[in-house]
Every structure is written in C-alpha cells, then in structure tokens.
mmCIF file of C-alpha atoms in Angstrom:
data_model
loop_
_atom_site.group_PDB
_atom_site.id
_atom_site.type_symbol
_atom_site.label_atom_id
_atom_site.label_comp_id
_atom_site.label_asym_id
_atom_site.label_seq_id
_atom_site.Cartn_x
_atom_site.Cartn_y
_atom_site.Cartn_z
ATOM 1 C CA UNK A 1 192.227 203.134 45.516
ATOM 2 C CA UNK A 2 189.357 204.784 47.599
ATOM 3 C CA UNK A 3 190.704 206.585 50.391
ATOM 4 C CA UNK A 4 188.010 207.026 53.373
ATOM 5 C CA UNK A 5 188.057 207.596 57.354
ATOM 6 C CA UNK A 6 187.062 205.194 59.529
ATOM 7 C CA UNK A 7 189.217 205.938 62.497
ATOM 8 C CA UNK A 8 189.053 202.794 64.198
ATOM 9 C CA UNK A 9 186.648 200.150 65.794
ATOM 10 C CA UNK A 10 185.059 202.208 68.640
ATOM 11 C CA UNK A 11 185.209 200.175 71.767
ATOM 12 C CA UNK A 12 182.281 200.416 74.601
ATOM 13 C CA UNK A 13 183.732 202.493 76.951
ATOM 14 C CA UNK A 14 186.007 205.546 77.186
ATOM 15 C CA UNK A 15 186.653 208.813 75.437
ATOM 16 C CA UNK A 16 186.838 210.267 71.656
ATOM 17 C CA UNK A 17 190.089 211.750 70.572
ATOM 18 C CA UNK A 18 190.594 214.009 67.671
ATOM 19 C CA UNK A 19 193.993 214.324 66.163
ATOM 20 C CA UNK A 20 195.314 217.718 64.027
ATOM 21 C CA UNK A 21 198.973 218.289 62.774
ATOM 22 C CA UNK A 22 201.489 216.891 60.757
ATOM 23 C CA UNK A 23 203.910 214.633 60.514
ATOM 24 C CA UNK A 24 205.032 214.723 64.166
ATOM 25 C CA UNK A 25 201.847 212.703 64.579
ATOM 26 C CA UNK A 26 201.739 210.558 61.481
ATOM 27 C CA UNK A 27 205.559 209.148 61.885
ATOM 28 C CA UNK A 28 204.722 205.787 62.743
ATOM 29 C CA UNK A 29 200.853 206.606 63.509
ATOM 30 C CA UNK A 30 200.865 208.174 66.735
ATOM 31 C CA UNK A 31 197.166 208.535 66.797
ATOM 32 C CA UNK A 32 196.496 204.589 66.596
ATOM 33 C CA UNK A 33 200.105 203.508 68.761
ATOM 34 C CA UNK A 34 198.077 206.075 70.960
ATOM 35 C CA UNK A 35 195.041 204.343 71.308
ATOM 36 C CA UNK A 36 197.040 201.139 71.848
ATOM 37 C CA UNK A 37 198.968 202.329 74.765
ATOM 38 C CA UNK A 38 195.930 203.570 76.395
ATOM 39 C CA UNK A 39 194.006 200.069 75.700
ATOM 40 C CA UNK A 40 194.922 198.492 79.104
ATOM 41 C CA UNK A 41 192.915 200.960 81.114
ATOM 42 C CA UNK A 42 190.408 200.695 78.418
ATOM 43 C CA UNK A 43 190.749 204.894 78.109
ATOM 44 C CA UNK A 44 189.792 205.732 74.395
ATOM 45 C CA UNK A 45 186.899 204.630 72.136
ATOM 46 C CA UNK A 46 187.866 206.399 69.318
ATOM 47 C CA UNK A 47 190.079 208.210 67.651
ATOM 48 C CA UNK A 48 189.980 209.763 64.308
ATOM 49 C CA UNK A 49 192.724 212.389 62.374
ATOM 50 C CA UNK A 50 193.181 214.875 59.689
ATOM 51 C CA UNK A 51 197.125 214.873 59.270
ATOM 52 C CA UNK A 52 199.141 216.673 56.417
ATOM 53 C CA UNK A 53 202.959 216.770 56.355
ATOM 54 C CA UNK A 54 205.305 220.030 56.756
ATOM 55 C CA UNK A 55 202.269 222.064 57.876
ATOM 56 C CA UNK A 56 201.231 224.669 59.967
ATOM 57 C CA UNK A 57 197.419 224.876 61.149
ATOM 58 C CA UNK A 58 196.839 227.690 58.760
ATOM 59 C CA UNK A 59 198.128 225.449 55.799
ATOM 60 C CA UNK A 60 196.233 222.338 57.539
ATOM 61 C CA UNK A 61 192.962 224.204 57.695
ATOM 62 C CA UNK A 62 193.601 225.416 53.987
ATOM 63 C CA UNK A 63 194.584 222.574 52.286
ATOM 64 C CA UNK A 64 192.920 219.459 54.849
ATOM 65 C CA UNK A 65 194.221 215.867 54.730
ATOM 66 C CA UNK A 66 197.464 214.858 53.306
ATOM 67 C CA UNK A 67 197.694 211.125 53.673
ATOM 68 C CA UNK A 68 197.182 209.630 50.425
ATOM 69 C CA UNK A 69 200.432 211.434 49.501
ATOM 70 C CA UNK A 70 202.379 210.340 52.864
ATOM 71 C CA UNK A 71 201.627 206.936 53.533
ATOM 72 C CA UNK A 72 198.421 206.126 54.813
ATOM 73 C CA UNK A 73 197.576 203.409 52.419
ATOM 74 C CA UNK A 74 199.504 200.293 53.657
ATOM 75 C CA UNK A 75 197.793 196.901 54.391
ATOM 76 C CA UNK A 76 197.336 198.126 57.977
ATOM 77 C CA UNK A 77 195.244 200.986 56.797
ATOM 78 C CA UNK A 78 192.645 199.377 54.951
ATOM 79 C CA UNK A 79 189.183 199.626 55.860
ATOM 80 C CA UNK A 80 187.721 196.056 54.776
ATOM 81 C CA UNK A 81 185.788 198.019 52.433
ATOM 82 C CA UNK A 82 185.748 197.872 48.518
ATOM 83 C CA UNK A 83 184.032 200.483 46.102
ATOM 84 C CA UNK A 84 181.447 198.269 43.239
ATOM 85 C CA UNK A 85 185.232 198.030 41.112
ATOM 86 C CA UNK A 86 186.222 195.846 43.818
ATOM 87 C CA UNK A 87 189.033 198.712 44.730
ATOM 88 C CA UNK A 88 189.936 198.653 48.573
ATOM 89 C CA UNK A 89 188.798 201.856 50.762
ATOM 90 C CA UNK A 90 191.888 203.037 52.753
ATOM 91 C CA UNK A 91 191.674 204.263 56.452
ATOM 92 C CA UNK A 92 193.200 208.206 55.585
ATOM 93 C CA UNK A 93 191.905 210.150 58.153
ATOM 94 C CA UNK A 94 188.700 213.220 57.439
ATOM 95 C CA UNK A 95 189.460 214.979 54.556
ATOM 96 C CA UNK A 96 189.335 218.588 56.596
ATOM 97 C CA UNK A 97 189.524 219.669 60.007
ATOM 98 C CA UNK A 98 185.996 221.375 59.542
ATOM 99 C CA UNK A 99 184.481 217.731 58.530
ATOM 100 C CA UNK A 100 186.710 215.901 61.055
ATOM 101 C CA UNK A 101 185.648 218.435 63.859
ATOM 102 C CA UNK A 102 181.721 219.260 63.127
ATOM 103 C CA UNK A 103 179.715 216.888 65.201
ATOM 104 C CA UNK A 104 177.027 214.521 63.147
ATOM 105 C CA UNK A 105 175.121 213.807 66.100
ATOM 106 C CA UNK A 106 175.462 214.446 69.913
ATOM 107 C CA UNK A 107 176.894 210.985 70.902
ATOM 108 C CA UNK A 108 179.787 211.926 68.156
ATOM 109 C CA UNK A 109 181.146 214.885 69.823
ATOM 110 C CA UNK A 110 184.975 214.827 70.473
ATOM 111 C CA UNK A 111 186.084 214.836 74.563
ATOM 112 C CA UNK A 112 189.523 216.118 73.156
ATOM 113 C CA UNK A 113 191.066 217.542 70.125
ATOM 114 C CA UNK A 114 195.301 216.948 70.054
ATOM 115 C CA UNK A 115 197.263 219.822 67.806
ATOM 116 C CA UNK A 116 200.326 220.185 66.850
ATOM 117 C CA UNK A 117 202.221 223.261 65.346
ATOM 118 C CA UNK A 118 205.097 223.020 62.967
ATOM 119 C CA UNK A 119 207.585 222.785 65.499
ATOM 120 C CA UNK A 120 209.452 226.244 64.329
ATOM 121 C CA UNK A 121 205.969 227.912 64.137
ATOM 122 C CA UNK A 122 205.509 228.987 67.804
ATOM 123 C CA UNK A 123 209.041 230.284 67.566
ATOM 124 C CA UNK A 124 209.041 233.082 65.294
ATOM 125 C CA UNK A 125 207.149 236.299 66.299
ATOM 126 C CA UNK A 126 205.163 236.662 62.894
ATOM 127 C CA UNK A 127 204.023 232.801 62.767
ATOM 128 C CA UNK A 128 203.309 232.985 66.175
ATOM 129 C CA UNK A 129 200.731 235.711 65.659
ATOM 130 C CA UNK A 130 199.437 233.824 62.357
ATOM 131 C CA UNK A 131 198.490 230.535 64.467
ATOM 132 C CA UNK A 132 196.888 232.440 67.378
ATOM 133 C CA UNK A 133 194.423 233.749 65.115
ATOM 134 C CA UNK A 134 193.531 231.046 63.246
ATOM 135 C CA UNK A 135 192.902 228.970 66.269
ATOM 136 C CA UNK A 136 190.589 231.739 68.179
ATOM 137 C CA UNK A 137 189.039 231.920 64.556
ATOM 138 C CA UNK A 138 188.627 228.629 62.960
ATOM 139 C CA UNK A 139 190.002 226.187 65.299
ATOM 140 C CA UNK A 140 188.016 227.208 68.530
ATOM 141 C CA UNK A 141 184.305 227.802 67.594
ATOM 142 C CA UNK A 142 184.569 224.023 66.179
ATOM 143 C CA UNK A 143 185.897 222.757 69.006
ATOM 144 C CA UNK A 144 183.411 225.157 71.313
ATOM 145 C CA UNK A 145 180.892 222.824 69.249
ATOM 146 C CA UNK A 146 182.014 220.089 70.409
ATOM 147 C CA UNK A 147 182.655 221.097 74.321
ATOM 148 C CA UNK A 148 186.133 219.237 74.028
ATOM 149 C CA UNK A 149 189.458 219.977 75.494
ATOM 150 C CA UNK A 150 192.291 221.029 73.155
ATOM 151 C CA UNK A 151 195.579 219.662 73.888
ATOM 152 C CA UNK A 152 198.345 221.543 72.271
ATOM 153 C CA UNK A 153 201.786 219.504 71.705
ATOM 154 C CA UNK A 154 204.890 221.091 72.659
ATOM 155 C CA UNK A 155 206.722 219.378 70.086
ATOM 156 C CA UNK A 156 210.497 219.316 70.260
ATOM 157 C CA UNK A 157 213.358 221.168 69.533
ATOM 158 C CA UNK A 158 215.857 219.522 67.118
ATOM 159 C CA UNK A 159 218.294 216.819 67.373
ATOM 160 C CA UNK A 160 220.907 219.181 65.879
ATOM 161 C CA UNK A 161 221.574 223.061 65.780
ATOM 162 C CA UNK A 162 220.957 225.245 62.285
ATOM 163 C CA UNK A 163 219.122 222.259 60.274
ATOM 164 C CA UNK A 164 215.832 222.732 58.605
ATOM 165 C CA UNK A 165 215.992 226.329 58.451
ATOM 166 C CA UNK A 166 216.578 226.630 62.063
ATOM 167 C CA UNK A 167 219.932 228.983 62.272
ATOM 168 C CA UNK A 168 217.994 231.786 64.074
ATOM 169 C CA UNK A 169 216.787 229.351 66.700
ATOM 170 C CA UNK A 170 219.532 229.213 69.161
ATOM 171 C CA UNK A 171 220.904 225.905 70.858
ATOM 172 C CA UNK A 172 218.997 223.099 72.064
ATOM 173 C CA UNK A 173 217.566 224.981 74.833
ATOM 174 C CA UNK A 174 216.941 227.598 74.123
ATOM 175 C CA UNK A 175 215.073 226.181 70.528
ATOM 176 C CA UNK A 176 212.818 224.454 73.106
ATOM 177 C CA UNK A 177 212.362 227.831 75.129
ATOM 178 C CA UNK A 178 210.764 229.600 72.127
ATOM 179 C CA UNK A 179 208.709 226.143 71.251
ATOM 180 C CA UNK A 180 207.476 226.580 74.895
ATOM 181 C CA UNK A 181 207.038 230.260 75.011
ATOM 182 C CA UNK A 182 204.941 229.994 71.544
ATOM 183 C CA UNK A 183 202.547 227.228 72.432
ATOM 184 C CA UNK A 184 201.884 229.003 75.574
ATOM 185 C CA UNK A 185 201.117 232.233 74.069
ATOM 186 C CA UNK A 186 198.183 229.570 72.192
ATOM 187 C CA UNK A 187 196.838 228.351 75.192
ATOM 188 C CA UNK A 188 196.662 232.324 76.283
ATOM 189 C CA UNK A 189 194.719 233.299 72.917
ATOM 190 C CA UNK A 190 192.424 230.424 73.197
ATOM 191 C CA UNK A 191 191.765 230.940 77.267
ATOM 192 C CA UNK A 192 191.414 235.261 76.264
ATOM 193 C CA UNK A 193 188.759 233.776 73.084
ATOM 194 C CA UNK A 194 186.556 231.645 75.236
ATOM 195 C CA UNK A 195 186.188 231.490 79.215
ATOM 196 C CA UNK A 196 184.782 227.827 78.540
ATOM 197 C CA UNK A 197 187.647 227.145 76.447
ATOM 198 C CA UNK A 198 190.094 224.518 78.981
ATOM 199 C CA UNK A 199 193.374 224.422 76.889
ATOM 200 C CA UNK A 200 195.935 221.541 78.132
ATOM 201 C CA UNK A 201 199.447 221.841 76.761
ATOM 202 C CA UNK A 202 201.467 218.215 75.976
ATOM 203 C CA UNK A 203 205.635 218.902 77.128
ATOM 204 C CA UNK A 204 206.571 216.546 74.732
ATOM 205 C CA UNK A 205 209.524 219.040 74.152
ATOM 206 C CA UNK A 206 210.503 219.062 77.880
ATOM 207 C CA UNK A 207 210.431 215.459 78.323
ATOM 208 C CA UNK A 208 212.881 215.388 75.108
ATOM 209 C CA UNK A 209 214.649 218.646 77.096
ATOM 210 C CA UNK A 210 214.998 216.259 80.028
ATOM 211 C CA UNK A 211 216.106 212.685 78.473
ATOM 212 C CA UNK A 212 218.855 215.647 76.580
ATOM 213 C CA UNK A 213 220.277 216.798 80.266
ATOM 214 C CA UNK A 214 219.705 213.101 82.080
ATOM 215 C CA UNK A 215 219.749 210.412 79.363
ATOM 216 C CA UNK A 216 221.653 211.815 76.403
ATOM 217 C CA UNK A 217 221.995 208.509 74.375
ATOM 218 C CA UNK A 218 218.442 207.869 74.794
ATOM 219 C CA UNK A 219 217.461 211.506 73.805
ATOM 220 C CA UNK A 220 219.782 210.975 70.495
ATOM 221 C CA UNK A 221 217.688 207.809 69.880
ATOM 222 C CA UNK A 222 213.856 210.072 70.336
ATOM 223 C CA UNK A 223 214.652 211.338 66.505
ATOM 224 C CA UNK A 224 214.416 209.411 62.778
ATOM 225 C CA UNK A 225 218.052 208.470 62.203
ATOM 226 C CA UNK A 226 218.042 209.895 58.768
ATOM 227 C CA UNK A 227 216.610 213.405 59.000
ATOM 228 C CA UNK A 228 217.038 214.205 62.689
ATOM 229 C CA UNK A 229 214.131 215.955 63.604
ATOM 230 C CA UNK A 230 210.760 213.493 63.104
ATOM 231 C CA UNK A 231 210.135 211.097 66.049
ATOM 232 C CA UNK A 232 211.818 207.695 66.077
ATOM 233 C CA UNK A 233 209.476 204.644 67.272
ATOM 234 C CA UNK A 234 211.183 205.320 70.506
ATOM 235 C CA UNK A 235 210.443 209.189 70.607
ATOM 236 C CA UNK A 236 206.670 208.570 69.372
ATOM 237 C CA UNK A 237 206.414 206.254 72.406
ATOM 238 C CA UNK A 238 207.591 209.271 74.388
ATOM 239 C CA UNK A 239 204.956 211.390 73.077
ATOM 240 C CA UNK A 240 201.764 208.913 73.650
ATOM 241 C CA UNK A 241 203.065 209.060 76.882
ATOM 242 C CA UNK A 242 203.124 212.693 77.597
ATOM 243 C CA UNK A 243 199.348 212.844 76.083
ATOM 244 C CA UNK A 244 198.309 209.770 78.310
ATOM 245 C CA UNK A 245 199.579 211.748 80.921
ATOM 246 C CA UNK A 246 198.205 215.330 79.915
ATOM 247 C CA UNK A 247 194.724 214.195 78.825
ATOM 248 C CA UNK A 248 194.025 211.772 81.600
ATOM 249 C CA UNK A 249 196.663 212.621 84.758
ATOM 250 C CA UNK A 250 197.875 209.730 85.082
ATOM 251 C CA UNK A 251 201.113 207.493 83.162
ATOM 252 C CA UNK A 252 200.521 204.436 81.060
ATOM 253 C CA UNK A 253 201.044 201.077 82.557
ATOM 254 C CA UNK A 254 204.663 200.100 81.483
ATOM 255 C CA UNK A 255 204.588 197.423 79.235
ATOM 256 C CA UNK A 256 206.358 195.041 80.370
ATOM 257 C CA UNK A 257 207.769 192.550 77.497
ATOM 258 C CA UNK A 258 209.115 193.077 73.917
ATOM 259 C CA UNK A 259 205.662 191.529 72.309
ATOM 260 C CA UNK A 260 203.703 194.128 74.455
ATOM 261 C CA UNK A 261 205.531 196.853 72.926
ATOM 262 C CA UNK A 262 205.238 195.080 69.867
ATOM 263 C CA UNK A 263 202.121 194.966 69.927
ATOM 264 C CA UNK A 264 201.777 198.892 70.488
ATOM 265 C CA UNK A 265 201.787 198.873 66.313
ATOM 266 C CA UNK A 266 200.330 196.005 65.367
ATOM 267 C CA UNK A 267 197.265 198.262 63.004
ATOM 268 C CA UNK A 268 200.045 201.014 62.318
ATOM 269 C CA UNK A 269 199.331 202.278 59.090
ATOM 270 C CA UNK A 270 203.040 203.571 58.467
ATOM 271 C CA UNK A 271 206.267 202.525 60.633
ATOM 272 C CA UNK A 272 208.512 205.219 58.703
ATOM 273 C CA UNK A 273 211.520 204.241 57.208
ATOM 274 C CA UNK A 274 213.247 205.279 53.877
ATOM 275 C CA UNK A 275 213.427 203.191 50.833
ATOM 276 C CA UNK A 276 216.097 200.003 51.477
ATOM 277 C CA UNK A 277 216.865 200.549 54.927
ATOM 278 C CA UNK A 278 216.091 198.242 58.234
ATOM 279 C CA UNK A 279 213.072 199.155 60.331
ATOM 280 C CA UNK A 280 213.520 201.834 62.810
ATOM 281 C CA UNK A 281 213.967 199.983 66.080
ATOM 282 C CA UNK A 282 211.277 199.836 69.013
ATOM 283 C CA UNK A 283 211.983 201.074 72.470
ATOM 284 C CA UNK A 284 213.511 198.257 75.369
ATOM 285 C CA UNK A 285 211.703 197.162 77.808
ATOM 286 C CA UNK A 286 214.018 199.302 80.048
ATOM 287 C CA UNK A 287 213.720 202.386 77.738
ATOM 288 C CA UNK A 288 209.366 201.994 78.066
ATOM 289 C CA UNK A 289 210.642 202.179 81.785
ATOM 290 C CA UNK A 290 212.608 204.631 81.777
ATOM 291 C CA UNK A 291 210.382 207.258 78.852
ATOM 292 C CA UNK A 292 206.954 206.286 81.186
ATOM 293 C CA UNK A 293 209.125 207.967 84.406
ATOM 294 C CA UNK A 294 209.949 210.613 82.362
ATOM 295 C CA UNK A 295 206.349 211.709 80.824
ATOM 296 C CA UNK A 296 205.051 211.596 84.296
ATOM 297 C CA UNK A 297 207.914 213.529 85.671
ATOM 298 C CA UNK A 298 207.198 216.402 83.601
ATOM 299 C CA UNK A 299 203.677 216.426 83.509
ATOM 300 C CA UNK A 300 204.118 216.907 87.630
ATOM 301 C CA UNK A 301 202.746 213.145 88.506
ATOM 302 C CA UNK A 302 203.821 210.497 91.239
ATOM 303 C CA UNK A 303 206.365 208.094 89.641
ATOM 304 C CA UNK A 304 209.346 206.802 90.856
ATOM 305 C CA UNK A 305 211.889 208.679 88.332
ATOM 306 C CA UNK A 306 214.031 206.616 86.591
ATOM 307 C CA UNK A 307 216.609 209.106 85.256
#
C-alpha cells in the first residue's frame, strides 16, 4: 500500500481549506462530509488534511500524519493511482503540517486553515501555555505564508463527567467553560503574534452546550455510542455546520431528504464504528433541521431557531 495526499478533485470555483487536529476531525471524515455540505453553494475547491489521533498540536507538529494507522485506507480513500507493483496509492492526508501548509505556488495558497486542540488541552493552565507557543511559533509564520484565516474549533466537553482523565474538569459546563476560556486565550496569542493574523473561533462546544440545555436526547446522540466523547455522524454534522457558519457567515442549506444526507458521505474514507457492530446512524431529516438552527444560533446568524 502507497499512502499519498490528494485531497480531493478541486472544483472551479470557491475556496481552499486546510484541516489540522485529530480525531475530532477524522471520525467519519469531517474534512470531506465538509466539503460535501458546502457543495450546494459551490463554497470549497479544495480541501486537504494532516490528521493524527489523541494529539495535541505540539505532538501533531512533532510527529505529522497519523492516518495509515487510523483508517484512512478504505475503498473510499483511494486515489486511482497504483505504484509500477500495481499497489493502490491511498488518499492519507500531507505527511506534516509544514508540507501540508508551505505553499508550492501562489494559486496553492490556503484561504483557511481549521485546528483543533485535544479537547482537554485548552483546559489545563500548563497545556494551555504549551499550545500558545507553538502556534505563535510554528503554526502562525506558515499560515502568515499563506495569508489564510485560522479557524480554531471549540471542540466539546464530554458526554459524561470524570472519563478520559477528565476528574479535574468540573461538570458539563463548566468542562466547556475552560474549553472556551483556552481556545480563546489562542486566538489572543495569535492576534498579540501578528496584527495581520484574523483568528475565527468554531463553538462547536456551545452548540453541543446548547442541544445539552434545549435538546438533551439529541445532545446524548452528538457522541460515538461506545466511547462517549468522539463525534457521532450526527455530532460531525453539527460541527460542518458550525465551520460553514464560522468560515463563511452564513448556515448550510438544510438538506432536505434521507439520500441528501446520505449523500453527505458518499467519498468518506472512514464512517467509525468498532469491530462487529451496526453503523453509527445518520442524522433525520428533522435533526439536519433542527442542528442547522442551532450552528447558526450560536454563531449569532438569522435563522428561525428550532430548539
């Protein structure tokens, strides 16, 4: 198996979207659903990833893409390539953030750059201070080359209290509060770094915050059934719609039947699920209602709220 990066067919119009984290982002392949969901207003040409799982962007920018290991080399993912053995060439993502991020040529640059933290990183005084620097050091002058906007996820607290090492974290809320506090204090570092530097920040955690105080069954339902803190279908959904929102201030049109939402991950290159169990399910038509409402509502846009 040759693993490469292709990204994805670029289409004629719209922007370039870089994508950095872990496996908040890879759980059934945010970066390409993302793309998808944005299709109908014809919003991104490319997009193009260096993911590794249980990171932090000073382990990320250390040890670069971990996709071969974590799923990346389904059907979906391959290229249509084939090295002179005849082996196929797998779609894995760039193999660092420094090759992913440095420009080739001037009609390559990247219009936005999408982090995310390990969700307990921005929490914790010490790994707070860790990240800041890394981004003002490596992250930004890369990005600076490429004159794009960073968009920094607020990823979200977790579906239950004191798992994952999260004892010290408090209750639901206030878990998100120190999530929130944290990635702000990145957005500070970068904007202190670079006067040109335009950080965005995705509430992905408040949306999940808000479905938790409005829609409780349906915030239960945002998280992986088995470990309780990855995205489900449904709460990846949520968070292509919070970006849609953040990176171009507006919602997503609402799909509108079960084969459009479907069709959302028809190229996905991993739909997680464990070994012997059913597919994770895909959000209603009435939940895509309902989770479009809510990305909009807390990203401070016109929509009629659903919840």
């Amino acid at each position: 198996m040759q693993e490469t990066s292709r990204g994805d067919d670029e289409s004629s119009c719209g922007v370039r979207v870089a994508f950095l984290g872990n496996s908040i982002l890879y759980f059934n392949d945010c970066p390409r659903m993302f793309k998808n969901l944005a299709a109908a207003g014809q919003r991104v040409k490319h997009q193009d990833s260096c993911l590794r799982g249980g990171t932090n962007l000073a382990q990320l920018w250390e040890q670069g893409n971990g996709m071969r290991a974590h799923g990346f080399k389904t059907d979906a993912a391959k290229t249509g390539e084939k090295d002179d053995n005849g082996v196929d060439h797998y779609d894995i993502g760039m193999p660092t953030v420094g090759q992913l991020l440095r420009p080739v040529a001037r009609d390559e640059t990247w219009d936005f750059v999408v982090i995310n933290d390990h969700t307990q990183g921005p929490c914790r005084n010490e790994s707070r201070r860790m990240t800041q620097e890394i981004l003002v050091e490596k992250y930004l002058p890369l990005i600076r080359q490429n004159n794009a906007v960073p968009i920094i996820i607020e990823t979200a607290a977790y579906r239950y209290e004191k798992i994952v090492n999260s004892e010290d974290l408090g209750t639901t809320h206030q878990f998100q509060r120190l999530v929130m506090d944290g990635v702000n204090s990145y957005v500070s570092a970068l904007e202190a770094a670079s006067s040109a530097c335009k950080p965005r920040v995705a509430p992905v955690g408040s949306a999940y915050l808000l479905l938790h105080d409005k829609e409780f069954s349906l915030w239960e339902d945002l998280f992986d059934s088995r470990d309780f803190f990855h995205p489900s279908p449904i709460g990846t959904f949520l968070q292509a719609c919070v970006l849609h929102c953040t990176m171009f201030g507006c919602p997503p049109a609402i799909p509108r039947t079960e084969d459009e939402i479907t069709s959302l991950w028809r190229d996905a290159r991993v739909m997680h699920t464990y070994k012997g169990e059913d597919p994770r399910r895909l959000p209603t038509v009435e939940e895509a209602e309902v989770l479009v409402s809510t990305a909009a509502r807390v990203c401070g846009l016109d929509a009629t709220s659903k919840i």
